[in-house]
mmCIF file of C-alpha atoms and ligand atoms in Angstrom:
data_model
loop_
_atom_site.group_PDB
_atom_site.id
_atom_site.type_symbol
_atom_site.label_atom_id
_atom_site.label_comp_id
_atom_site.label_asym_id
_atom_site.label_seq_id
_atom_site.Cartn_x
_atom_site.Cartn_y
_atom_site.Cartn_z
ATOM 1 C CA MET Y 1 34.504 140.845 -119.420
ATOM 2 C CA ASN Y 2 33.100 138.079 -121.192
ATOM 3 C CA GLN Y 3 30.959 134.858 -120.473
ATOM 4 C CA VAL Y 4 33.649 132.762 -119.422
ATOM 5 C CA GLU Y 5 35.231 135.095 -117.012
ATOM 6 C CA GLY Y 6 31.741 135.583 -116.033
ATOM 7 C CA GLU Y 7 31.287 131.744 -114.416
ATOM 8 C CA LYS Y 8 34.894 131.759 -113.205
ATOM 9 C CA ILE Y 9 33.992 134.824 -110.770
ATOM 10 C CA LEU Y 10 30.949 132.274 -110.117
ATOM 11 C CA ASP Y 11 33.252 129.635 -109.619
ATOM 12 C CA ILE Y 12 35.424 130.639 -107.075
ATOM 13 C CA LEU Y 13 32.670 132.591 -105.394
ATOM 14 C CA GLU Y 14 31.040 129.488 -105.436
ATOM 15 C CA GLU Y 15 34.646 127.975 -103.550
ATOM 16 C CA THR Y 16 34.768 130.697 -100.966
ATOM 17 C CA PHE Y 17 31.081 130.823 -100.092
ATOM 18 C CA PRO Y 18 30.061 126.962 -100.020
ATOM 19 C CA ASP Y 19 27.289 128.083 -97.225
ATOM 20 C CA ALA Y 20 25.736 131.077 -99.420
ATOM 21 C CA ARG Y 21 22.184 131.069 -99.004
ATOM 22 C CA PRO Y 22 19.318 133.290 -98.095
ATOM 23 C CA GLU Y 23 19.809 134.714 -94.741
ATOM 24 C CA LEU Y 24 16.275 136.015 -94.496
ATOM 25 C CA VAL Y 25 14.917 133.504 -92.020
ATOM 26 C CA ALA Y 26 11.418 132.031 -93.295
ATOM 27 C CA SER Y 27 9.627 128.784 -93.605
ATOM 28 C CA ASN Y 28 7.324 129.526 -96.616
ATOM 29 C CA PRO Y 29 6.424 131.618 -99.434
ATOM 30 C CA PHE Y 30 4.277 134.147 -97.443
ATOM 31 C CA GLU Y 31 6.983 134.853 -94.580
ATOM 32 C CA MET Y 32 9.797 135.349 -97.252
ATOM 33 C CA LEU Y 33 7.189 138.001 -98.998
ATOM 34 C CA ILE Y 34 6.948 139.907 -95.397
ATOM 35 C CA ALA Y 35 10.444 139.167 -94.233
ATOM 36 C CA THR Y 36 11.542 140.761 -98.111
ATOM 37 C CA ILE Y 37 9.462 143.997 -97.833
ATOM 38 C CA LEU Y 38 11.084 144.148 -94.384
ATOM 39 C CA SER Y 39 14.364 144.174 -95.329
ATOM 40 C CA ALA Y 40 14.354 148.128 -97.335
ATOM 41 C CA GLN Y 41 17.125 149.420 -95.845
ATOM 42 C CA CYS Y 42 16.914 147.462 -93.258
ATOM 43 C CA THR Y 43 19.448 144.219 -92.065
ATOM 44 C CA ASP Y 44 18.030 140.684 -92.535
ATOM 45 C CA VAL Y 45 19.636 140.145 -88.356
ATOM 46 C CA ARG Y 46 17.162 143.162 -87.392
ATOM 47 C CA VAL Y 47 14.636 141.720 -89.737
ATOM 48 C CA ASN Y 48 14.734 138.280 -88.672
ATOM 49 C CA LYS Y 49 14.306 139.233 -84.607
ATOM 50 C CA VAL Y 50 11.139 141.669 -85.537
ATOM 51 C CA THR Y 51 9.858 138.102 -87.944
ATOM 52 C CA GLU Y 52 10.434 135.500 -84.906
ATOM 53 C CA GLY Y 53 7.623 136.773 -83.287
ATOM 54 C CA LEU Y 54 5.378 138.269 -85.798
ATOM 55 C CA PHE Y 55 5.111 134.589 -87.319
ATOM 56 C CA LYS Y 56 4.018 133.566 -84.420
ATOM 57 C CA ASP Y 57 1.296 135.340 -84.015
ATOM 58 C CA CYS Y 58 0.368 136.105 -87.673
ATOM 59 C CA PRO Y 59 0.663 132.970 -89.516
ATOM 60 C CA SER Y 60 -1.392 134.173 -92.749
ATOM 61 C CA PRO Y 61 -2.101 136.842 -94.388
ATOM 62 C CA GLN Y 62 -5.528 137.586 -92.526
ATOM 63 C CA ASP Y 63 -3.697 137.550 -89.178
ATOM 64 C CA PHE Y 64 -1.856 140.109 -90.409
ATOM 65 C CA LEU Y 65 -5.190 142.386 -91.378
ATOM 66 C CA ASP Y 66 -6.736 141.425 -88.204
ATOM 67 C CA LEU Y 67 -3.652 143.085 -86.328
ATOM 68 C CA GLY Y 68 -4.463 146.272 -88.337
ATOM 69 C CA GLN Y 69 -2.253 148.783 -89.145
ATOM 70 C CA GLU Y 70 -1.068 150.631 -86.042
ATOM 71 C CA LYS Y 71 -0.535 147.395 -83.513
ATOM 72 C CA LEU Y 72 1.624 146.038 -86.970
ATOM 73 C CA GLU Y 73 3.277 149.379 -86.942
ATOM 74 C CA GLU Y 74 4.087 148.447 -83.203
ATOM 75 C CA LYS Y 75 5.567 145.597 -84.064
ATOM 76 C CA ILE Y 76 7.772 146.296 -87.155
ATOM 77 C CA ARG Y 77 9.100 149.827 -85.751
ATOM 78 C CA SER Y 78 12.499 148.890 -85.560
ATOM 79 C CA CYS Y 79 13.224 147.599 -88.852
ATOM 80 C CA GLY Y 80 12.789 151.528 -89.846
ATOM 81 C CA PHE Y 81 10.062 153.309 -92.114
ATOM 82 C CA TYR Y 82 7.380 150.885 -90.492
ATOM 83 C CA LYS Y 83 4.268 152.970 -91.662
ATOM 84 C CA ASN Y 84 5.061 152.346 -95.136
ATOM 85 C CA LYS Y 85 5.397 148.974 -94.808
ATOM 86 C CA ALA Y 86 2.655 148.013 -92.740
ATOM 87 C CA LYS Y 87 0.728 149.640 -94.803
ATOM 88 C CA ASN Y 88 2.299 147.619 -97.680
ATOM 89 C CA ILE Y 89 1.738 144.767 -95.789
ATOM 90 C CA LEU Y 90 -1.399 145.156 -95.155
ATOM 91 C CA GLY Y 91 -2.214 145.996 -98.885
ATOM 92 C CA ALA Y 92 -0.607 143.061 -100.175
ATOM 93 C CA CYS Y 93 -2.262 140.502 -97.645
ATOM 94 C CA GLU Y 94 -5.722 142.173 -98.798
ATOM 95 C CA ILE Y 95 -4.415 141.103 -102.403
ATOM 96 C CA LEU Y 96 -3.723 137.795 -101.635
ATOM 97 C CA VAL Y 97 -7.109 137.344 -99.704
ATOM 98 C CA ALA Y 98 -9.474 138.591 -102.210
ATOM 99 C CA ASP Y 99 -7.628 137.662 -105.137
ATOM 100 C CA TYR Y 100 -5.296 134.415 -104.785
ATOM 101 C CA ASP Y 101 -6.776 132.452 -102.359
ATOM 102 C CA SER Y 102 -4.079 133.916 -98.936
ATOM 103 C CA LYS Y 103 -1.313 132.136 -100.838
ATOM 104 C CA VAL Y 104 1.659 134.505 -102.238
ATOM 105 C CA PRO Y 105 1.642 134.221 -106.486
ATOM 106 C CA GLU Y 106 4.321 132.626 -108.504
ATOM 107 C CA THR Y 107 5.144 134.876 -111.118
ATOM 108 C CA ILE Y 108 7.373 138.037 -110.895
ATOM 109 C CA GLU Y 109 5.030 139.871 -112.557
ATOM 110 C CA ASP Y 110 2.033 138.855 -110.086
ATOM 111 C CA LEU Y 111 4.139 139.808 -107.105
ATOM 112 C CA MET Y 112 5.146 142.883 -108.659
ATOM 113 C CA SER Y 113 1.694 143.910 -108.570
ATOM 114 C CA LEU Y 114 1.331 144.067 -104.747
ATOM 115 C CA PRO Y 115 1.896 146.871 -102.929
ATOM 116 C CA GLY Y 116 5.485 147.527 -101.629
ATOM 117 C CA VAL Y 117 7.121 144.573 -104.424
ATOM 118 C CA GLY Y 118 9.067 145.822 -106.890
ATOM 119 C CA LYS Y 119 11.753 143.981 -109.154
ATOM 120 C CA LYS Y 120 13.746 143.063 -106.799
ATOM 121 C CA THR Y 121 11.338 141.551 -104.212
ATOM 122 C CA ALA Y 122 9.838 139.847 -106.531
ATOM 123 C CA ASN Y 123 13.115 138.317 -107.691
ATOM 124 C CA VAL Y 124 13.791 137.192 -104.479
ATOM 125 C CA VAL Y 125 10.563 135.647 -104.117
ATOM 126 C CA ALA Y 126 10.288 134.284 -107.183
ATOM 127 C CA SER Y 127 13.831 132.545 -107.150
ATOM 128 C CA THR Y 128 14.028 131.624 -103.364
ATOM 129 C CA CYS Y 129 10.537 129.766 -103.090
ATOM 130 C CA PHE Y 130 9.854 128.629 -106.196
ATOM 131 C CA GLY Y 131 12.686 128.337 -108.279
ATOM 132 C CA VAL Y 132 12.409 131.041 -110.547
ATOM 133 C CA ASP Y 133 16.418 131.764 -112.187
ATOM 134 C CA ALA Y 134 16.222 135.340 -111.324
ATOM 135 C CA ILE Y 135 18.875 137.989 -110.164
ATOM 136 C CA ALA Y 136 17.865 140.054 -107.537
ATOM 137 C CA VAL Y 137 19.953 143.246 -107.822
ATOM 138 C CA ASP Y 138 20.223 144.875 -104.296
ATOM 139 C CA THR Y 139 22.773 147.073 -103.049
ATOM 140 C CA HIS Y 140 25.195 144.033 -102.445
ATOM 141 C CA VAL Y 141 25.056 142.772 -106.097
ATOM 142 C CA PHE Y 142 24.659 146.456 -107.638
ATOM 143 C CA ARG Y 143 28.341 147.289 -106.045
ATOM 144 C CA THR Y 144 29.915 143.880 -106.452
ATOM 145 C CA SER Y 145 28.978 142.915 -109.840
ATOM 146 C CA ASN Y 146 29.731 147.220 -111.172
ATOM 147 C CA ARG Y 147 33.550 146.231 -109.004
ATOM 148 C CA LEU Y 148 34.499 143.333 -110.898
ATOM 149 C CA GLY Y 149 33.843 143.944 -114.178
ATOM 150 C CA LEU Y 150 30.357 141.687 -113.964
ATOM 151 C CA ALA Y 151 28.247 144.546 -115.113
ATOM 152 C CA LYS Y 152 29.020 148.494 -116.258
ATOM 153 C CA ALA Y 153 25.640 150.364 -114.970
ATOM 154 C CA LYS Y 154 24.545 153.337 -113.111
ATOM 155 C CA THR Y 155 20.820 151.121 -112.193
ATOM 156 C CA VAL Y 156 19.962 148.381 -110.742
ATOM 157 C CA GLU Y 157 17.903 147.503 -113.994
ATOM 158 C CA GLU Y 158 20.990 147.850 -116.388
ATOM 159 C CA THR Y 159 23.141 146.242 -113.943
ATOM 160 C CA GLU Y 160 20.667 143.384 -113.565
ATOM 161 C CA ARG Y 161 20.322 143.196 -117.535
ATOM 162 C CA GLN Y 162 24.075 142.880 -117.838
ATOM 163 C CA LEU Y 163 24.316 140.373 -115.386
ATOM 164 C CA GLN Y 164 21.246 138.104 -117.178
ATOM 165 C CA GLU Y 165 23.446 138.826 -120.617
ATOM 166 C CA ILE Y 166 26.816 137.637 -119.215
ATOM 167 C CA LEU Y 167 25.436 134.975 -116.643
ATOM 168 C CA PRO Y 168 24.244 131.605 -117.417
ATOM 169 C CA LYS Y 169 20.214 131.265 -116.586
ATOM 170 C CA ASN Y 170 20.950 128.346 -114.393
ATOM 171 C CA ARG Y 171 23.534 130.269 -112.696
ATOM 172 C CA TRP Y 172 21.583 133.551 -112.036
ATOM 173 C CA THR Y 173 19.937 133.058 -108.141
ATOM 174 C CA LYS Y 174 23.138 131.580 -107.023
ATOM 175 C CA ALA Y 175 24.793 134.259 -108.616
ATOM 176 C CA HIS Y 176 22.493 136.419 -106.534
ATOM 177 C CA HIS Y 177 23.624 135.101 -103.443
ATOM 178 C CA LEU Y 178 26.916 134.623 -104.071
ATOM 179 C CA LEU Y 179 27.131 138.083 -104.930
ATOM 180 C CA ILE Y 180 25.857 139.213 -101.581
ATOM 181 C CA PHE Y 181 28.116 137.290 -99.463
ATOM 182 C CA LEU Y 182 30.526 138.764 -101.307
ATOM 183 C CA GLY Y 183 29.097 142.419 -100.211
ATOM 184 C CA ARG Y 184 29.241 141.409 -96.585
ATOM 185 C CA ARG Y 185 31.814 139.256 -96.197
ATOM 186 C CA ILE Y 186 34.946 141.256 -97.696
ATOM 187 C CA CYS Y 187 33.815 144.056 -100.965
ATOM 188 C CA ALA Y 188 32.455 146.402 -98.044
ATOM 189 C CA SER Y 189 31.318 149.531 -99.560
ATOM 190 C CA ARG Y 190 33.737 152.211 -97.793
ATOM 191 C CA LYS Y 191 36.486 149.561 -97.279
ATOM 192 C CA PRO Y 192 36.777 146.610 -99.454
ATOM 193 C CA LYS Y 193 38.996 144.148 -97.939
ATOM 194 C CA CYS Y 194 40.663 143.825 -101.611
ATOM 195 C CA GLU Y 195 44.322 141.941 -99.771
ATOM 196 C CA ILE Y 196 42.057 138.810 -98.165
ATOM 197 C CA CYS Y 197 39.957 138.793 -101.851
ATOM 198 C CA PRO Y 198 40.621 135.659 -103.989
ATOM 199 C CA LEU Y 199 38.867 137.363 -107.044
ATOM 200 C CA GLN Y 200 41.434 140.164 -106.922
ATOM 201 C CA ASP Y 201 43.178 138.426 -110.741
ATOM 202 C CA HIS Y 202 39.220 139.132 -112.235
ATOM 203 C CA CYS Y 203 38.608 142.423 -110.764
ATOM 204 C CA ARG Y 204 38.176 145.568 -112.866
ATOM 205 C CA TYR Y 205 38.240 147.871 -109.593
ATOM 206 C CA TYR Y 206 41.325 145.959 -108.001
ATOM 207 C CA GLN Y 207 43.430 145.961 -111.081
ATOM 208 C CA ASN Y 208 42.531 149.663 -111.921
ATOM 209 C CA THR Y 209 43.572 150.725 -108.147
ATOM 210 C CA ASN Y 210 46.521 148.716 -107.548
HETATM 211 S S1 SF4 D 1 39.243 142.781 -105.154
HETATM 212 FE FE1 SF4 D 1 38.373 143.976 -103.807
HETATM 213 S S2 SF4 D 1 36.933 145.613 -105.373
HETATM 214 FE FE2 SF4 D 1 37.324 143.282 -106.087
HETATM 215 S S3 SF4 D 1 35.763 142.327 -105.674
HETATM 216 FE FE3 SF4 D 1 37.720 142.107 -104.434
HETATM 217 S S4 SF4 D 1 37.237 143.234 -102.440
HETATM 218 FE FE4 SF4 D 1 35.995 143.726 -103.789
#
């Protein structure tokens, strides 16, 4: 696939999903950081339910530290992997308080130095909160971009690299949201709804299976 077709796919997705945006509810970078850590292996709907009360009780990193591991585990239990997530959140909060004046760092590199923050989480926070151009590759972006042919890769790292090559930098962040919307609403993992998909003419998977 070439860059022209890659951009055409984004144009169609923009028309199809004019309201594509982050679905995690967060009113500042700190909340987005915590919500994104919680969202691993969990739905955004579930995370939003949990964070609604959590952010009221704990608006700052110090509030999380004061809450402690056990009580935090209780509050986030329904998000899954709660022991590990609580440990990572508290580890991250400790660093934010000690090294960043309780603020969230703005670069992908600094974000990745926090416990529980991998490339995907760092990309999400940096792009949605600080305007850094980035394509976070989650399960939906990985699946849809490889089905479409925007990427042809076996790993998320390689997929991110190939998407960066084929898509213009100023569209990376939007592409992330658009591909997630496509994956959630049409290009489902088990049964993609190709019959209603506006990308049939551009999709390698569709062309190879029809
Ligand atoms: S045509 Fe089918 S496989 Fe291709 S992007 Fe659309 S839903 Fe997914």
